[in-house]
Amino acid sequence: MNKTINWGIIAPGRIAHKFASDLKLVPGSTLKAVASRSLSRSRDFAELFSVEKAYGSYEELVNDNEVDVVYIASPHTFHYEHTILCLEHGKHVLCEKPIGMNSNQLEKMIALAKQKNRFLMEAFWTRFIPSYKKCRELVNNKYIGDIKFIQADFGFLAPEDSEHRLKNKSLGGGSLLDIGIYPVFLALDLAGEPNEIVARAIIGKTGVDENCSIVFNYPESKILANLSSTIAARTPVEAVICGSEGYLKLNSMWHIPTSLEYVSLNETKKFTFEEKGFGYEYEIEEVNKCILEGKTESDMFSLDSSRRLHRTLDLIRKQINLVYDDQ
């Protein structure tokens, strides 16, 4: 079935610029429309990426019958509202992570997507990039034996501005939801849900977590995962998966690495991967494929995968006493 998938973008910010650039790399994809609350901003974006339609409201975009699927790139706290808006108007949705602020929001989105028979996916790009798929292949084929220990960090120095989205609690700021979600995803994807979670955080003056440290304990399989995120310091941004017969190291930036290393007692091997774009093209390809096949979710990153992720994030936030207004 040969069909062009027409995309729309809600909120043309920094990530949307990268997404739009990568969309051009995917055959059978057209960026048909962009919407912002600022028409001039929308028009600037449309001119930069040769987008046919620029709208000054999100309602105009979701009422455009030529748009098949919408990529939502707004701040965290608006993901639920904008996803519901798109689904109510019959659009398929790819929503930037975190797809919602909590599991309750996610369940409402899933229920509406099922009711409308629309595709819905959290835009967890790491799951689709070739380097991470290679990591999963090596782990699943027991190249490192049985997993025993996982270590992953993600940290950078955020701007001092208390109104910046990373520091602004009303925009879902903090390290956990923005970047801590990656180490949490890694442990869940490779080891499953833990039996025990121990989490501690440093809450900054704006009420968001600036440092977060998490331990997952899996007594039955004897796995420990040591995970961390911070917006108060620069960290190596590396991940190591250690097994009974060797280890895998996902090099910086590990959530979209261009190389990974396999080390065992008898062998050391480095895998390198070429960059075509920013890395969003692979999730775009998956969304297009699913829509053309009539699927309402991805097998690679299913709605149950998002459920598991957000259940875990809810538990972590409870331990570090991080509560947002919509909880």
Coordinates of C-alpha atoms in Angstrom, one line a residue, residues 179-319:
I179 CA 16.0 13.1 31.4
G180 CA 15.7 10.6 34.3
I181 CA 13.0 8.9 32.2
Y182 CA 15.8 7.5 30.0
P183 CA 17.7 5.5 32.7
V184 CA 14.3 4.3 34.1
F185 CA 13.3 3.2 30.6
L186 CA 16.6 1.3 30.1
A187 CA 16.2 -0.7 33.3
L188 CA 12.6 -1.5 32.7
D189 CA 13.2 -2.5 29.1
L190 CA 16.1 -4.8 29.8
A191 CA 15.2 -6.2 33.3
G192 CA 11.4 -5.5 33.7
E193 CA 9.6 -3.9 36.7
P194 CA 11.6 -4.2 39.9
N195 CA 10.4 -5.7 43.1
E196 CA 11.8 -2.7 45.1
I197 CA 12.5 0.9 44.3
V198 CA 14.5 3.2 46.5
A199 CA 14.6 6.9 45.3
R200 CA 16.1 10.0 46.7
A201 CA 16.2 13.6 45.3
I202 CA 17.4 17.1 45.9
I203 CA 14.4 19.4 45.5
G204 CA 15.5 22.9 44.3
K205 CA 14.0 26.3 45.3
T206 CA 11.4 26.1 42.5
G207 CA 10.0 22.8 43.8
V208 CA 11.4 20.5 41.2
D209 CA 14.0 17.7 41.5
E210 CA 17.4 18.9 40.5
N211 CA 19.2 15.7 41.4
C212 CA 17.5 12.2 41.5
S213 CA 19.1 8.9 42.4
I214 CA 17.2 5.6 42.0
V215 CA 18.0 2.0 42.8
F216 CA 15.9 -0.9 41.3
N217 CA 16.2 -4.2 43.1
Y218 CA 15.3 -7.5 41.5
P219 CA 16.0 -10.1 44.2
E220 CA 14.8 -13.1 42.2
S221 CA 17.1 -12.5 39.2
K222 CA 19.7 -10.9 41.5
I223 CA 19.9 -7.7 39.4
L224 CA 20.5 -4.2 40.7
A225 CA 20.1 -1.0 38.6
N226 CA 21.7 2.2 39.7
L227 CA 20.1 5.1 37.9
S228 CA 20.5 8.9 38.1
S229 CA 19.6 12.2 36.6
T230 CA 20.5 15.8 37.3
I231 CA 20.0 19.3 35.9
A232 CA 22.6 20.6 38.4
A233 CA 25.8 19.1 36.9
R234 CA 27.2 17.7 33.8
T235 CA 27.6 13.9 33.9
P236 CA 29.2 11.3 31.5
V237 CA 25.7 10.3 30.1
E238 CA 26.8 6.7 29.7
A239 CA 25.1 3.4 30.4
V240 CA 26.7 0.0 31.2
I241 CA 24.9 -3.3 31.3
C242 CA 26.9 -5.8 33.1
G243 CA 26.3 -9.6 32.9
S244 CA 27.8 -12.8 34.1
E245 CA 30.0 -13.1 31.0
G246 CA 30.8 -9.6 30.0
Y247 CA 29.3 -6.1 29.7
L248 CA 28.0 -3.6 27.1
K249 CA 28.7 0.0 27.3
L250 CA 26.5 2.5 25.5
N251 CA 28.8 5.5 25.0
S252 CA 27.8 9.2 25.5
M253 CA 25.2 10.3 24.7
W254 CA 23.9 6.8 25.6
H255 CA 20.2 7.5 24.9
I256 CA 21.1 7.9 21.2
P257 CA 24.7 6.5 21.0
T258 CA 26.7 6.4 17.8
S259 CA 28.8 3.6 19.3
L260 CA 28.6 0.8 21.8
E261 CA 31.3 -1.5 23.2
Y262 CA 31.0 -5.2 24.0
V263 CA 33.6 -6.6 26.4
S264 CA 33.9 -10.2 27.6
L265 CA 36.8 -12.3 29.0
N266 CA 37.9 -13.2 25.5
E267 CA 36.8 -10.4 23.3
T268 CA 36.4 -6.7 22.9
K269 CA 34.3 -5.3 20.1
K270 CA 33.1 -1.9 19.2
F271 CA 30.0 -1.2 17.1
T272 CA 29.7 2.1 15.4
F273 CA 26.6 3.6 13.7
E274 CA 26.3 6.4 11.2
E275 CA 24.1 9.4 11.9
K276 CA 21.6 10.2 9.1
G277 CA 19.8 12.9 11.1
F278 CA 19.1 13.7 14.7
G279 CA 17.6 10.2 15.3
Y280 CA 13.9 10.9 15.1
E281 CA 13.5 9.3 11.7
Y282 CA 13.3 5.8 13.1
E283 CA 10.3 6.5 15.3
I284 CA 8.7 8.3 12.3
E285 CA 9.2 5.2 10.2
E286 CA 7.5 3.1 12.8
V287 CA 4.5 5.4 13.1
N288 CA 4.1 5.5 9.3
K289 CA 4.3 1.7 9.1
C290 CA 1.8 1.2 11.9
I291 CA -0.7 3.6 10.4
L292 CA -0.5 2.1 7.0
E293 CA -1.0 -1.4 8.5
G294 CA -4.1 -0.2 10.4
K295 CA -2.5 -0.6 13.8
T296 CA -3.4 1.5 16.8
E297 CA -0.2 1.0 18.7
S298 CA 3.4 -0.1 18.1
D299 CA 4.7 -3.6 18.9
M300 CA 8.1 -2.1 19.5
F301 CA 7.0 0.5 22.1
S302 CA 3.5 -0.5 23.0
L303 CA 0.9 1.3 25.2
D304 CA 1.7 -1.3 27.8
S305 CA 5.3 -0.2 27.7
S306 CA 4.2 3.4 28.4
R307 CA 1.9 2.1 31.2
R308 CA 4.9 0.3 32.8
L309 CA 7.1 3.4 32.5
H310 CA 4.6 5.7 34.0
R311 CA 3.6 3.4 36.8
T312 CA 7.3 3.4 37.8
L313 CA 7.7 7.1 37.5
D314 CA 4.6 7.6 39.7
L315 CA 6.2 5.4 42.4
I316 CA 9.5 7.3 42.2
R317 CA 7.8 10.7 42.5
K318 CA 5.9 9.4 45.5
Q319 CA 9.2 8.5 47.2

